[in-house]
Short mmCIF file of C-alpha atoms and ligand atoms in Angstrom, two decimals:
data_model
loop_
_atom_site.label_atom_id
_atom_site.label_comp_id
_atom_site.label_asym_id
_atom_site.label_seq_id
_atom_site.Cartn_x
_atom_site.Cartn_y
_atom_site.Cartn_z
CA MET A 153 -103.32 -71.87 -19.98
CA LYS A 154 -104.78 -69.37 -22.29
CA LEU A 155 -106.08 -70.17 -24.90
CA GLU A 156 -106.34 -67.96 -28.28
CA THR A 157 -108.90 -69.16 -30.41
CA ARG A 158 -110.27 -67.09 -33.29
CA ASN A 159 -112.09 -68.10 -36.98
CA PHE A 160 -114.28 -71.10 -37.66
CA TYR A 161 -114.06 -73.93 -34.87
CA CYS A 162 -113.00 -77.30 -36.28
CA MET A 163 -111.65 -80.59 -35.18
CA PHE A 164 -110.65 -81.76 -39.00
CA TYR A 165 -107.78 -80.18 -40.51
CA ASP A 166 -106.40 -80.54 -44.34
CA VAL A 167 -102.98 -79.39 -42.53
CA ILE A 168 -102.16 -78.75 -38.58
CA VAL A 169 -98.52 -76.37 -38.28
CA ILE A 170 -96.98 -77.07 -34.94
CA GLY A 171 -94.88 -73.82 -34.26
CA ALA A 172 -95.74 -69.80 -34.76
CA GLY A 173 -92.78 -69.10 -35.39
CA LEU A 174 -91.37 -68.01 -38.62
CA ALA A 175 -91.33 -71.32 -39.92
CA GLY A 176 -94.63 -72.00 -38.70
CA LEU A 177 -95.77 -69.48 -40.12
CA MET A 178 -94.45 -69.68 -43.54
CA ALA A 179 -95.76 -73.29 -43.95
CA ALA A 180 -99.58 -72.30 -42.82
CA GLU A 181 -99.22 -68.97 -45.12
CA ALA A 182 -98.25 -71.20 -48.37
CA ALA A 183 -100.36 -74.52 -46.73
CA ARG A 184 -103.43 -72.07 -47.65
CA GLY A 185 -102.25 -70.59 -50.67
CA LYS A 186 -103.10 -74.29 -52.12
CA GLY A 187 -106.19 -74.13 -50.48
CA ALA A 188 -105.98 -76.42 -47.49
CA ARG A 189 -107.61 -75.78 -44.13
CA VAL A 190 -105.40 -75.32 -41.78
CA LEU A 191 -104.48 -75.06 -38.02
CA ILE A 192 -101.83 -73.46 -35.84
CA LEU A 193 -101.08 -75.33 -32.77
CA ALA A 194 -98.14 -73.56 -30.29
CA ARG A 195 -96.92 -72.86 -26.93
CA GLY A 196 -96.01 -69.57 -27.39
CA MET A 197 -94.45 -67.19 -30.64
CA GLY A 198 -91.41 -68.14 -31.81
CA SER A 199 -87.86 -66.43 -31.68
CA LEU A 200 -89.34 -63.55 -34.13
CA PRO A 201 -89.36 -61.21 -30.99
CA LEU A 202 -85.86 -62.25 -30.38
CA THR A 203 -84.34 -61.08 -34.17
CA SER A 204 -83.69 -58.13 -35.53
CA GLY A 205 -86.89 -58.59 -38.00
CA CYS A 206 -84.35 -58.95 -40.78
CA ILE A 207 -83.97 -62.21 -42.93
CA ASP A 208 -80.56 -63.57 -42.53
CA GLY A 209 -80.49 -65.45 -45.95
CA LEU A 210 -76.53 -66.31 -45.41
CA GLY A 211 -74.22 -64.51 -44.18
CA TYR A 212 -70.57 -66.73 -43.60
CA PHE A 213 -69.49 -69.33 -45.88
CA PRO A 214 -67.82 -71.08 -44.34
CA SER A 215 -69.54 -69.92 -41.26
CA SER A 216 -65.50 -68.92 -40.38
CA SER A 217 -65.02 -66.77 -42.53
CA PRO A 218 -64.41 -63.59 -41.80
CA ALA A 219 -65.72 -61.68 -44.79
CA PRO A 220 -69.76 -61.83 -45.25
CA VAL A 221 -70.89 -63.55 -48.19
CA PRO A 222 -71.53 -60.53 -50.76
CA SER A 223 -74.21 -62.68 -52.75
CA PRO A 224 -76.40 -65.53 -50.82
CA LEU A 225 -77.60 -67.05 -54.75
CA THR A 226 -74.37 -67.36 -55.90
CA THR A 227 -72.86 -68.64 -52.80
CA LEU A 228 -75.16 -71.67 -52.83
CA GLY A 229 -73.66 -73.26 -56.05
CA GLN A 230 -70.76 -74.23 -54.04
CA PHE A 231 -73.45 -75.72 -51.30
CA GLY A 232 -73.88 -79.07 -52.80
CA ASP A 233 -70.73 -79.83 -52.54
CA PHE A 234 -69.38 -78.57 -49.82
CA GLN A 235 -72.85 -79.05 -47.31
CA PRO A 236 -75.00 -81.58 -49.07
CA ARG A 237 -77.01 -82.05 -45.63
CA HIS A 238 -77.43 -78.78 -45.39
CA PRO A 239 -81.72 -77.48 -45.72
CA TYR A 240 -81.05 -75.38 -48.43
CA SER A 241 -79.32 -78.05 -51.03
CA LYS A 242 -82.28 -80.36 -50.18
CA VAL A 243 -85.14 -77.14 -50.45
CA GLY A 244 -82.77 -75.95 -54.20
CA LYS A 245 -82.00 -72.89 -55.54
CA GLU A 246 -85.53 -72.73 -56.70
CA ARG A 247 -87.58 -73.50 -54.14
CA ILE A 248 -85.75 -71.28 -52.27
CA LEU A 249 -86.25 -67.85 -54.48
CA SER A 250 -89.87 -68.67 -54.45
CA ALA A 251 -90.58 -68.85 -51.11
CA LEU A 252 -88.45 -65.70 -50.29
CA ASP A 253 -90.89 -63.99 -53.02
CA ARG A 254 -93.95 -65.14 -51.44
CA PHE A 255 -92.49 -63.51 -48.24
CA ARG A 256 -91.62 -60.25 -49.82
CA ASP A 257 -95.29 -60.03 -51.98
CA LEU A 258 -97.04 -60.80 -48.20
CA THR A 259 -94.79 -57.96 -46.40
CA ARG A 260 -95.60 -55.90 -49.23
CA SER A 261 -99.41 -56.12 -48.92
CA GLY A 262 -99.38 -54.76 -45.82
CA ALA A 263 -98.23 -52.38 -43.30
CA VAL A 264 -94.51 -53.77 -42.82
CA PRO A 265 -93.20 -54.15 -46.64
CA TYR A 266 -89.35 -55.52 -46.94
CA ALA A 267 -86.82 -55.04 -49.51
CA GLY A 268 -84.07 -56.98 -50.73
CA ARG A 269 -83.87 -59.96 -52.40
CA PHE A 270 -81.83 -63.31 -51.69
CA ASP A 271 -79.32 -62.64 -54.87
CA SER A 272 -76.93 -60.11 -52.31
CA ASN A 273 -76.51 -59.33 -48.79
CA PHE A 274 -76.85 -55.89 -46.96
CA LEU A 275 -74.37 -54.83 -44.00
CA ILE A 276 -77.17 -53.44 -41.78
CA PRO A 277 -75.59 -51.15 -39.05
CA THR A 278 -75.92 -52.60 -35.02
CA ALA A 279 -77.02 -51.53 -32.28
CA LEU A 280 -73.53 -51.97 -30.99
CA GLY A 281 -72.05 -50.45 -34.34
CA THR A 282 -70.32 -53.71 -35.66
CA TYR A 283 -72.48 -54.94 -39.19
CA HIS A 284 -74.76 -57.66 -39.94
CA PRO A 285 -74.66 -59.15 -42.89
CA THR A 286 -78.44 -59.82 -44.37
CA CYS A 287 -81.02 -60.00 -47.26
CA LEU A 288 -84.30 -58.85 -46.68
CA VAL A 289 -85.13 -55.50 -44.40
CA PRO A 290 -87.57 -53.89 -43.45
CA GLU A 291 -87.98 -50.51 -45.54
CA THR A 292 -87.22 -48.96 -42.58
CA MET A 293 -83.84 -50.22 -42.36
CA LYS A 294 -83.34 -50.11 -45.62
CA ASN A 295 -81.35 -46.06 -46.03
CA GLY A 296 -78.91 -47.38 -42.92
CA VAL A 297 -77.38 -49.77 -45.45
CA LEU A 298 -73.58 -49.19 -44.97
CA SER A 299 -72.39 -49.40 -48.05
CA LEU A 300 -74.30 -46.09 -49.30
CA PRO A 301 -71.87 -43.28 -48.79
CA GLY A 302 -73.12 -40.37 -46.72
CA ARG A 303 -72.97 -38.48 -42.90
CA VAL A 304 -75.51 -40.00 -40.83
CA LEU A 305 -76.41 -38.49 -37.38
CA LEU A 306 -76.72 -41.65 -35.01
CA LEU A 307 -80.12 -40.68 -32.35
CA GLY A 308 -80.18 -42.24 -28.76
CA PHE A 309 -82.76 -41.42 -25.79
CA GLU A 310 -81.20 -40.85 -22.95
CA GLY A 311 -81.88 -43.76 -20.43
CA LEU A 312 -82.69 -46.14 -23.06
CA LYS A 313 -80.11 -48.55 -21.72
CA ASP A 314 -79.95 -51.10 -25.24
CA PHE A 315 -79.12 -48.45 -27.19
CA SER A 316 -75.53 -45.73 -27.23
CA ALA A 317 -75.52 -43.76 -29.53
CA PHE A 318 -72.31 -42.79 -28.75
CA LEU A 319 -70.48 -45.98 -28.87
CA ALA A 320 -72.09 -47.02 -32.24
CA ALA A 321 -70.67 -44.42 -33.82
CA GLU A 322 -67.63 -44.69 -32.77
CA ASN A 323 -67.21 -48.40 -33.60
CA LEU A 324 -68.58 -47.64 -37.19
CA ASN A 325 -66.03 -44.95 -37.37
CA LEU A 326 -63.71 -47.49 -37.30
CA LEU A 327 -65.11 -49.58 -39.77
CA GLN A 328 -65.37 -46.53 -42.16
CA ALA A 329 -61.75 -45.90 -41.12
CA ARG A 330 -60.91 -49.63 -42.56
CA GLY A 331 -62.27 -48.96 -45.21
CA GLN A 332 -65.75 -51.99 -44.66
CA ILE A 333 -68.16 -49.47 -44.91
CA ALA A 334 -68.45 -46.12 -46.83
CA PRO A 335 -70.76 -43.79 -44.63
CA SER A 336 -69.07 -41.60 -41.42
CA PHE A 337 -71.37 -40.70 -37.81
CA ARG A 338 -72.10 -38.62 -35.42
CA ALA A 339 -74.29 -38.95 -32.33
CA LYS A 340 -76.20 -36.96 -30.23
CA THR A 341 -78.87 -38.14 -27.29
CA LEU A 342 -82.20 -36.34 -26.71
CA ALA A 343 -82.64 -35.52 -23.16
CA ASN A 344 -86.22 -36.13 -22.84
CA PRO A 345 -89.11 -37.32 -25.38
CA GLY A 346 -91.53 -35.22 -23.85
CA TRP A 347 -94.21 -37.87 -23.84
CA GLY A 348 -94.58 -37.98 -19.36
CA GLY A 349 -93.59 -39.85 -16.58
CA LYS A 350 -94.15 -43.87 -18.89
CA ALA A 351 -91.23 -45.83 -18.65
CA LEU A 352 -88.39 -45.32 -21.67
CA ASN A 353 -88.67 -48.32 -22.92
CA SER A 354 -87.99 -49.63 -26.79
CA LEU A 355 -92.00 -50.50 -27.16
CA ASN A 356 -93.40 -47.25 -24.84
CA LEU A 357 -91.43 -45.73 -27.42
CA ALA A 358 -92.29 -46.88 -30.46
CA GLU A 359 -96.34 -46.70 -29.29
CA ALA A 360 -95.79 -43.64 -29.25
CA LEU A 361 -94.23 -43.24 -32.07
CA ASP A 362 -97.43 -44.28 -33.76
CA GLU A 363 -98.70 -40.88 -32.91
CA GLU A 364 -98.87 -38.34 -35.22
CA ALA A 365 -98.53 -35.48 -32.69
CA PHE A 366 -96.04 -37.51 -30.74
CA ARG A 367 -94.16 -37.46 -34.19
CA ASP A 368 -95.11 -33.84 -34.45
CA ARG A 369 -92.85 -32.72 -31.42
CA PHE A 370 -90.24 -35.09 -31.68
CA ALA A 371 -89.26 -33.44 -35.58
CA ARG A 372 -89.34 -30.41 -33.56
CA GLN A 373 -87.33 -31.70 -31.10
CA VAL A 374 -84.75 -33.86 -33.56
CA GLN A 375 -84.82 -31.22 -36.53
CA PRO A 376 -82.05 -28.31 -34.96
CA LEU A 377 -80.41 -31.49 -34.12
CA LEU A 378 -79.53 -32.30 -37.95
CA LYS A 379 -76.87 -30.82 -40.27
CA GLY A 380 -77.78 -29.86 -44.29
CA GLY A 381 -77.46 -33.53 -46.24
CA GLU A 382 -77.38 -35.84 -43.11
CA LYS A 383 -78.92 -39.07 -42.37
CA LEU A 384 -80.75 -39.91 -39.56
CA GLY A 385 -79.98 -43.41 -37.87
CA LEU A 386 -82.55 -43.91 -34.58
CA PRO A 387 -83.01 -47.13 -32.93
CA ALA A 388 -85.65 -49.84 -34.39
CA VAL A 389 -89.09 -47.78 -32.36
CA LEU A 390 -89.90 -45.89 -35.47
CA GLY A 391 -93.89 -47.06 -34.62
CA PHE A 392 -95.56 -50.62 -33.26
CA ARG A 393 -98.98 -51.00 -35.19
CA SER A 394 -98.65 -48.85 -38.05
CA SER A 395 -93.91 -48.07 -38.51
CA HIS A 396 -94.29 -47.65 -42.39
CA ARG A 397 -96.37 -44.52 -41.78
CA ALA A 398 -94.44 -43.16 -38.83
CA TRP A 399 -90.71 -43.74 -41.32
CA THR A 400 -92.56 -41.46 -44.12
CA ASP A 401 -94.09 -38.91 -42.45
CA LEU A 402 -90.86 -38.46 -39.73
CA GLN A 403 -88.62 -38.33 -44.02
CA GLU A 404 -91.36 -35.73 -44.64
CA LYS A 405 -91.38 -33.72 -41.63
CA LEU A 406 -87.29 -33.62 -41.15
CA GLY A 407 -86.39 -33.23 -45.33
CA THR A 408 -84.00 -36.37 -45.03
CA GLU A 409 -83.65 -39.57 -45.17
CA ILE A 410 -84.16 -41.89 -41.75
CA PHE A 411 -83.28 -45.62 -41.04
CA GLU A 412 -83.69 -47.57 -38.27
CA ILE A 413 -81.21 -49.74 -36.43
CA PRO A 414 -81.99 -53.06 -34.70
CA LEU A 415 -82.10 -53.27 -31.15
CA PRO A 416 -82.05 -56.05 -28.46
CA PRO A 417 -85.04 -58.55 -27.36
CA PRO A 418 -87.62 -58.18 -27.45
CA SER A 419 -87.48 -56.70 -31.40
CA ILE A 420 -89.73 -54.22 -31.98
CA PRO A 421 -89.27 -54.91 -36.10
CA GLY A 422 -89.26 -59.06 -35.05
CA ILE A 423 -93.14 -57.96 -33.08
CA ARG A 424 -94.45 -56.17 -36.18
CA LEU A 425 -93.64 -59.06 -38.72
CA TYR A 426 -95.15 -61.56 -36.41
CA ASN A 427 -98.13 -59.36 -35.70
CA LEU A 428 -98.22 -58.90 -39.93
CA MET A 429 -98.16 -62.15 -41.02
CA ARG A 430 -100.23 -63.54 -38.42
CA ALA A 431 -102.86 -61.37 -38.55
CA ARG A 432 -102.94 -61.96 -42.46
CA LEU A 433 -103.30 -65.88 -41.90
CA GLN A 434 -106.00 -65.28 -39.72
CA GLU A 435 -108.46 -63.16 -42.53
CA LYS A 436 -107.46 -66.11 -45.01
CA GLY A 437 -109.46 -68.17 -42.28
CA VAL A 438 -106.52 -69.63 -40.69
CA ARG A 439 -106.68 -70.49 -37.42
CA THR A 440 -104.54 -70.59 -34.84
CA ILE A 441 -104.78 -71.53 -31.42
CA ILE A 442 -101.49 -70.55 -29.43
CA GLY A 443 -100.66 -70.86 -25.17
CA LEU A 444 -101.15 -74.44 -25.54
CA SER A 445 -99.19 -76.68 -22.47
CA VAL A 446 -99.33 -79.79 -23.57
CA LEU A 447 -99.37 -81.07 -26.81
CA LYS A 448 -100.12 -85.61 -26.96
CA PRO A 449 -99.45 -86.77 -30.72
CA MET A 450 -101.10 -89.72 -31.98
CA ILE A 451 -99.19 -92.03 -33.82
CA GLU A 452 -100.96 -95.21 -35.86
CA GLY A 453 -100.05 -97.23 -38.67
CA GLY A 454 -96.38 -95.63 -39.14
CA GLU A 455 -98.87 -91.96 -39.40
CA MET A 456 -99.72 -89.51 -37.77
CA ARG A 457 -103.32 -89.32 -36.42
CA GLY A 458 -103.99 -86.64 -34.47
CA LEU A 459 -102.58 -84.47 -31.74
CA ALA A 460 -104.60 -83.94 -28.04
CA LEU A 461 -104.36 -80.70 -26.34
CA GLY A 462 -103.46 -82.30 -22.61
CA GLU A 463 -102.74 -85.53 -21.13
CA SER A 464 -106.01 -86.84 -20.31
CA ARG A 465 -108.53 -88.56 -21.69
CA LYS A 466 -111.32 -86.00 -22.17
CA SER A 467 -108.44 -83.81 -23.86
CA PRO A 468 -109.51 -82.48 -27.48
CA ILE A 469 -107.96 -84.02 -30.83
CA TYR A 470 -107.76 -82.34 -33.89
CA ARG A 471 -106.98 -84.41 -36.16
CA ALA A 472 -105.50 -83.74 -40.19
CA SER A 473 -104.41 -84.98 -43.13
CA ALA A 474 -100.52 -84.12 -42.67
CA TYR A 475 -98.43 -82.03 -39.96
CA VAL A 476 -96.05 -79.66 -40.14
CA LEU A 477 -93.50 -79.47 -36.46
CA ALA A 478 -91.69 -76.36 -36.65
CA THR A 479 -91.20 -75.93 -33.30
CA GLY A 480 -87.37 -74.71 -33.63
CA LYS A 481 -84.48 -75.80 -31.58
CA PHE A 482 -83.67 -75.28 -28.11
CA VAL A 483 -84.72 -71.18 -27.88
CA GLY A 484 -88.75 -72.52 -29.72
CA GLY A 485 -88.35 -75.22 -27.62
CA GLY A 486 -88.00 -78.10 -30.59
CA LEU A 487 -84.79 -80.17 -29.32
CA ASP A 488 -83.86 -80.86 -25.07
CA ALA A 489 -80.36 -81.70 -24.10
CA GLN A 490 -80.23 -84.32 -20.69
CA ARG A 491 -76.64 -84.90 -19.84
CA ASN A 492 -75.64 -87.65 -22.52
CA ARG A 493 -79.32 -86.44 -24.93
CA VAL A 494 -80.12 -84.37 -26.91
CA CYS A 495 -83.86 -85.16 -27.91
CA GLU A 496 -86.23 -84.10 -30.49
CA THR A 497 -89.42 -82.58 -27.51
CA LEU A 498 -92.29 -83.23 -29.34
CA PHE A 499 -92.58 -86.85 -31.36
CA ASP A 500 -88.87 -88.15 -29.56
CA LEU A 501 -87.74 -87.82 -33.79
CA PRO A 502 -84.13 -89.06 -34.50
CA VAL A 503 -81.60 -86.36 -33.51
CA GLN A 504 -78.14 -85.94 -35.20
CA TYR A 505 -75.91 -84.92 -33.19
CA PRO A 506 -72.92 -86.39 -31.54
CA GLN A 507 -72.66 -89.60 -29.04
CA ASN A 508 -69.34 -88.10 -27.47
CA ARG A 509 -70.63 -84.65 -25.45
CA LYS A 510 -67.87 -82.97 -25.76
CA GLU A 511 -67.67 -82.41 -29.30
CA TRP A 512 -71.28 -80.51 -28.22
CA PHE A 513 -69.93 -77.08 -27.34
CA ASN A 514 -66.57 -75.28 -28.05
CA THR A 515 -65.01 -74.12 -25.78
CA GLN A 516 -64.58 -70.77 -26.88
CA LEU A 517 -67.70 -68.92 -26.26
CA LEU A 518 -68.56 -66.84 -29.35
CA THR A 519 -66.29 -68.37 -31.98
CA PRO A 520 -66.86 -67.30 -35.60
CA ALA A 521 -67.15 -71.07 -36.51
CA GLY A 522 -69.83 -71.59 -33.76
CA GLN A 523 -70.82 -74.01 -31.51
CA PRO A 524 -71.81 -77.46 -32.77
CA PHE A 525 -75.36 -77.57 -30.78
CA ASN A 526 -76.05 -75.21 -32.98
CA SER A 527 -76.55 -77.28 -35.96
CA PHE A 528 -77.85 -80.66 -34.21
CA GLY A 529 -81.57 -81.33 -35.24
CA VAL A 530 -83.50 -83.61 -36.91
CA GLU A 531 -82.46 -85.07 -40.41
CA VAL A 532 -84.53 -85.04 -43.04
CA ASN A 533 -85.08 -86.05 -47.20
CA GLU A 534 -85.70 -84.02 -50.34
CA ASP A 535 -89.72 -83.82 -49.13
CA LEU A 536 -88.50 -82.30 -45.69
CA GLN A 537 -90.22 -85.57 -43.93
CA PRO A 538 -87.72 -86.59 -41.07
CA ILE A 539 -85.43 -89.91 -41.76
CA ASP A 540 -84.49 -92.51 -39.59
CA PRO A 541 -80.38 -93.11 -39.09
CA ALA A 542 -81.34 -95.58 -42.24
CA GLY A 543 -83.24 -93.06 -44.32
CA LYS A 544 -86.28 -94.24 -44.17
CA VAL A 545 -89.04 -92.06 -43.72
CA VAL A 546 -90.30 -92.13 -39.98
CA TYR A 547 -94.38 -91.01 -40.52
CA ARG A 548 -95.49 -91.03 -44.11
CA ASN A 549 -97.85 -87.52 -43.07
CA LEU A 550 -95.48 -85.74 -41.12
CA PHE A 551 -92.67 -82.71 -42.66
CA ALA A 552 -90.47 -80.51 -40.40
CA ALA A 553 -89.61 -76.70 -41.47
CA GLY A 554 -86.62 -73.87 -39.75
CA GLY A 555 -84.82 -74.23 -36.69
CA ILE A 556 -85.48 -78.32 -35.90
CA LEU A 557 -83.63 -78.91 -39.10
CA ALA A 558 -80.08 -80.09 -39.08
CA HIS A 559 -77.04 -78.60 -40.41
CA ALA A 560 -77.71 -75.43 -40.19
CA ASP A 561 -76.06 -73.20 -37.89
CA SER A 562 -78.10 -70.00 -37.82
CA MET A 563 -76.10 -68.80 -35.64
CA ALA A 564 -72.77 -69.14 -36.92
CA GLU A 565 -74.25 -68.97 -40.88
CA LYS A 566 -76.67 -66.10 -40.43
CA SER A 567 -79.04 -68.00 -42.21
CA GLY A 568 -82.26 -68.66 -40.07
CA GLY A 569 -84.95 -66.29 -41.57
CA GLY A 570 -83.96 -67.49 -45.04
CA VAL A 571 -83.96 -71.42 -43.98
CA ALA A 572 -87.25 -70.95 -42.17
CA ILE A 573 -89.11 -69.89 -45.26
CA SER A 574 -87.25 -71.66 -47.52
CA THR A 575 -88.79 -74.88 -46.00
CA GLY A 576 -91.54 -73.73 -43.99
CA TYR A 577 -93.03 -73.14 -47.20
CA VAL A 578 -92.00 -76.10 -48.61
CA ALA A 579 -93.33 -78.39 -45.93
CA GLY A 580 -96.51 -76.44 -46.10
CA GLU A 581 -97.01 -76.57 -49.98
CA LEU A 582 -96.07 -80.53 -49.67
CA ALA A 583 -98.27 -81.40 -46.73
CA ALA A 584 -100.86 -79.42 -48.54
CA LYS A 585 -100.89 -82.21 -51.08
CA THR A 586 -100.73 -85.23 -49.01
CA LYS A 587 -103.68 -86.96 -49.09
C1 FAD B 140 -80.99 -64.07 -30.51
C2 FAD B 140 -81.66 -64.69 -31.88
C3 FAD B 140 -81.58 -64.23 -33.11
C4 FAD B 140 -81.48 -64.17 -34.18
N1 FAD B 140 -82.34 -63.05 -34.77
C5 FAD B 140 -82.33 -63.53 -35.84
C6 FAD B 140 -82.00 -62.68 -37.38
O1 FAD B 140 -81.92 -61.17 -37.60
N2 FAD B 140 -82.25 -62.67 -38.50
C7 FAD B 140 -82.38 -64.54 -38.74
O2 FAD B 140 -82.66 -63.96 -39.91
N3 FAD B 140 -82.80 -65.05 -37.89
C8 FAD B 140 -82.33 -64.78 -36.72
N4 FAD B 140 -82.01 -65.92 -35.74
C9 FAD B 140 -82.34 -67.16 -35.91
C10 FAD B 140 -84.10 -67.52 -36.48
O3 FAD B 140 -84.68 -66.90 -35.16
C11 FAD B 140 -84.60 -68.83 -36.62
O4 FAD B 140 -83.57 -69.49 -37.19
C12 FAD B 140 -86.37 -68.91 -36.76
O5 FAD B 140 -86.61 -67.90 -36.07
C13 FAD B 140 -86.07 -70.39 -36.91
O6 FAD B 140 -87.38 -70.42 -36.21
P1 FAD B 140 -89.09 -71.62 -36.21
O7 FAD B 140 -90.60 -70.96 -36.53
O8 FAD B 140 -88.11 -72.67 -36.99
O9 FAD B 140 -88.97 -71.71 -34.36
P2 FAD B 140 -89.00 -70.59 -33.71
O10 FAD B 140 -89.34 -69.16 -34.10
O11 FAD B 140 -87.77 -71.37 -32.51
O12 FAD B 140 -90.69 -71.06 -33.34
C14 FAD B 140 -91.11 -72.73 -32.39
C15 FAD B 140 -92.44 -72.53 -32.26
O13 FAD B 140 -92.53 -73.82 -32.45
C16 FAD B 140 -93.43 -74.28 -30.40
N5 FAD B 140 -93.06 -75.01 -30.34
C17 FAD B 140 -91.97 -75.25 -29.65
N6 FAD B 140 -91.74 -76.69 -29.12
C18 FAD B 140 -93.83 -76.89 -29.43
C19 FAD B 140 -94.16 -77.61 -28.58
N7 FAD B 140 -93.60 -79.33 -27.87
N8 FAD B 140 -95.75 -77.96 -28.69
C20 FAD B 140 -95.83 -77.10 -29.28
N9 FAD B 140 -95.78 -76.01 -29.87
C21 FAD B 140 -94.02 -75.94 -29.67
C22 FAD B 140 -93.01 -72.61 -30.05
O14 FAD B 140 -93.70 -72.21 -29.41
C23 FAD B 140 -92.93 -71.42 -31.24
O15 FAD B 140 -93.83 -70.97 -31.61
C24 FAD B 140 -81.77 -65.75 -34.16
C25 FAD B 140 -82.44 -66.16 -33.38
C26 FAD B 140 -82.03 -66.08 -32.14
C27 FAD B 140 -82.31 -67.33 -30.93
#
């Protein structure tokens, strides 16, 4: 077990957040903002490296709808009627907007500023040449929004398996021909980015593009490929530590607008966001312990009393006035499925799912209506406290946020980031007020 420990060492906190995904990081940010001493305990870094790095607000409603939602904010007006148990309905419009504003301000204070708001969706291109509705994007992606007309050169790297510029351009041009998007595309592949014998993958490319000398050489190779007035679309590898600088610098060198297109995992924009949020929290004195294999809750008198880092009697115990559970769903590790049972892995909290196993899955794997198991999770009240089937609060000082919550299908609705940020923010603030 590799433990990472930073900042002040103390076993007593105001708030312990369990989970270091987007919901947990946002909960820690909100609790620290209220003056709480905060500790994050987590097994791993969560799902951000799997995501596009964009924050989906609400892409489709109902989730089976073929057309993307133009404005998550406007559509939210219908949520209370149709989805009263959805986490967005519990948190409410005002708190969602405050949370997303806070997130955007946080990113703008660092090296990965985000653009966009909850009031309108962007359609951004995917590596396969489809579109993805999302509402907050790293600035390095905003010039690729598909409502902006113009001509685009998509540039791939020969040997980079995760991105075929030709496939993406062909599919995007089909969408343009159907009038679904504005710009038109053509594709080129760069044969040799000129960096010696390193393996050609997104991480190595991103690290190379952090270096100005490499960007100089890259710009000299790309310039002759660009036609006048064309924008440049690149896979999302524009720098690892200093993406915004790399993006601005390349735009200046090439004299045109550039944008990144998200790639399959590992996602460089997702890792950039994780690194930014974690570094900000550490600067503010939030302690993080990541890499835990065993966390054992200690419960007494209807409340959480502590978390032991291991099974032995000598294991260190961390205590707090309140706890935020942000352990995600099946991918994050917060939920697990046995043959006839779905369980919450840490506290064995009641989980919402149909008793008949046949209702867990849709036999068609990739259906727009989504898979029922993606909406399983823990039921909470409006203060995001887990409740039992009778509506009774399970532990007075426990709050839950993000993917672990029931009734949101982030895959079909495209709402994962928005739900994680808004519920994380609210749970963090409420936990900080709990004595
Ligand atoms: C492949 C994929 C792509 C996606 N793409 C996007 C996208 O582009 N945009 C978007 O908005 N959303 C996307 N989503 C959805 C989004 O990732 C999630 O909705 C959101 O990140 C959930 O965040 P979370 O913090 O709740 O959980 P997670 O990110 O899953 O984090 C869970 C955390 O809890 C920890 N943990 C779990 N169990 C324990 C335990 N017992 N003890 C200690 N720690 C524990 C984990 O180690 C981790 O740190 C995607 C999801 C997937 C799976």
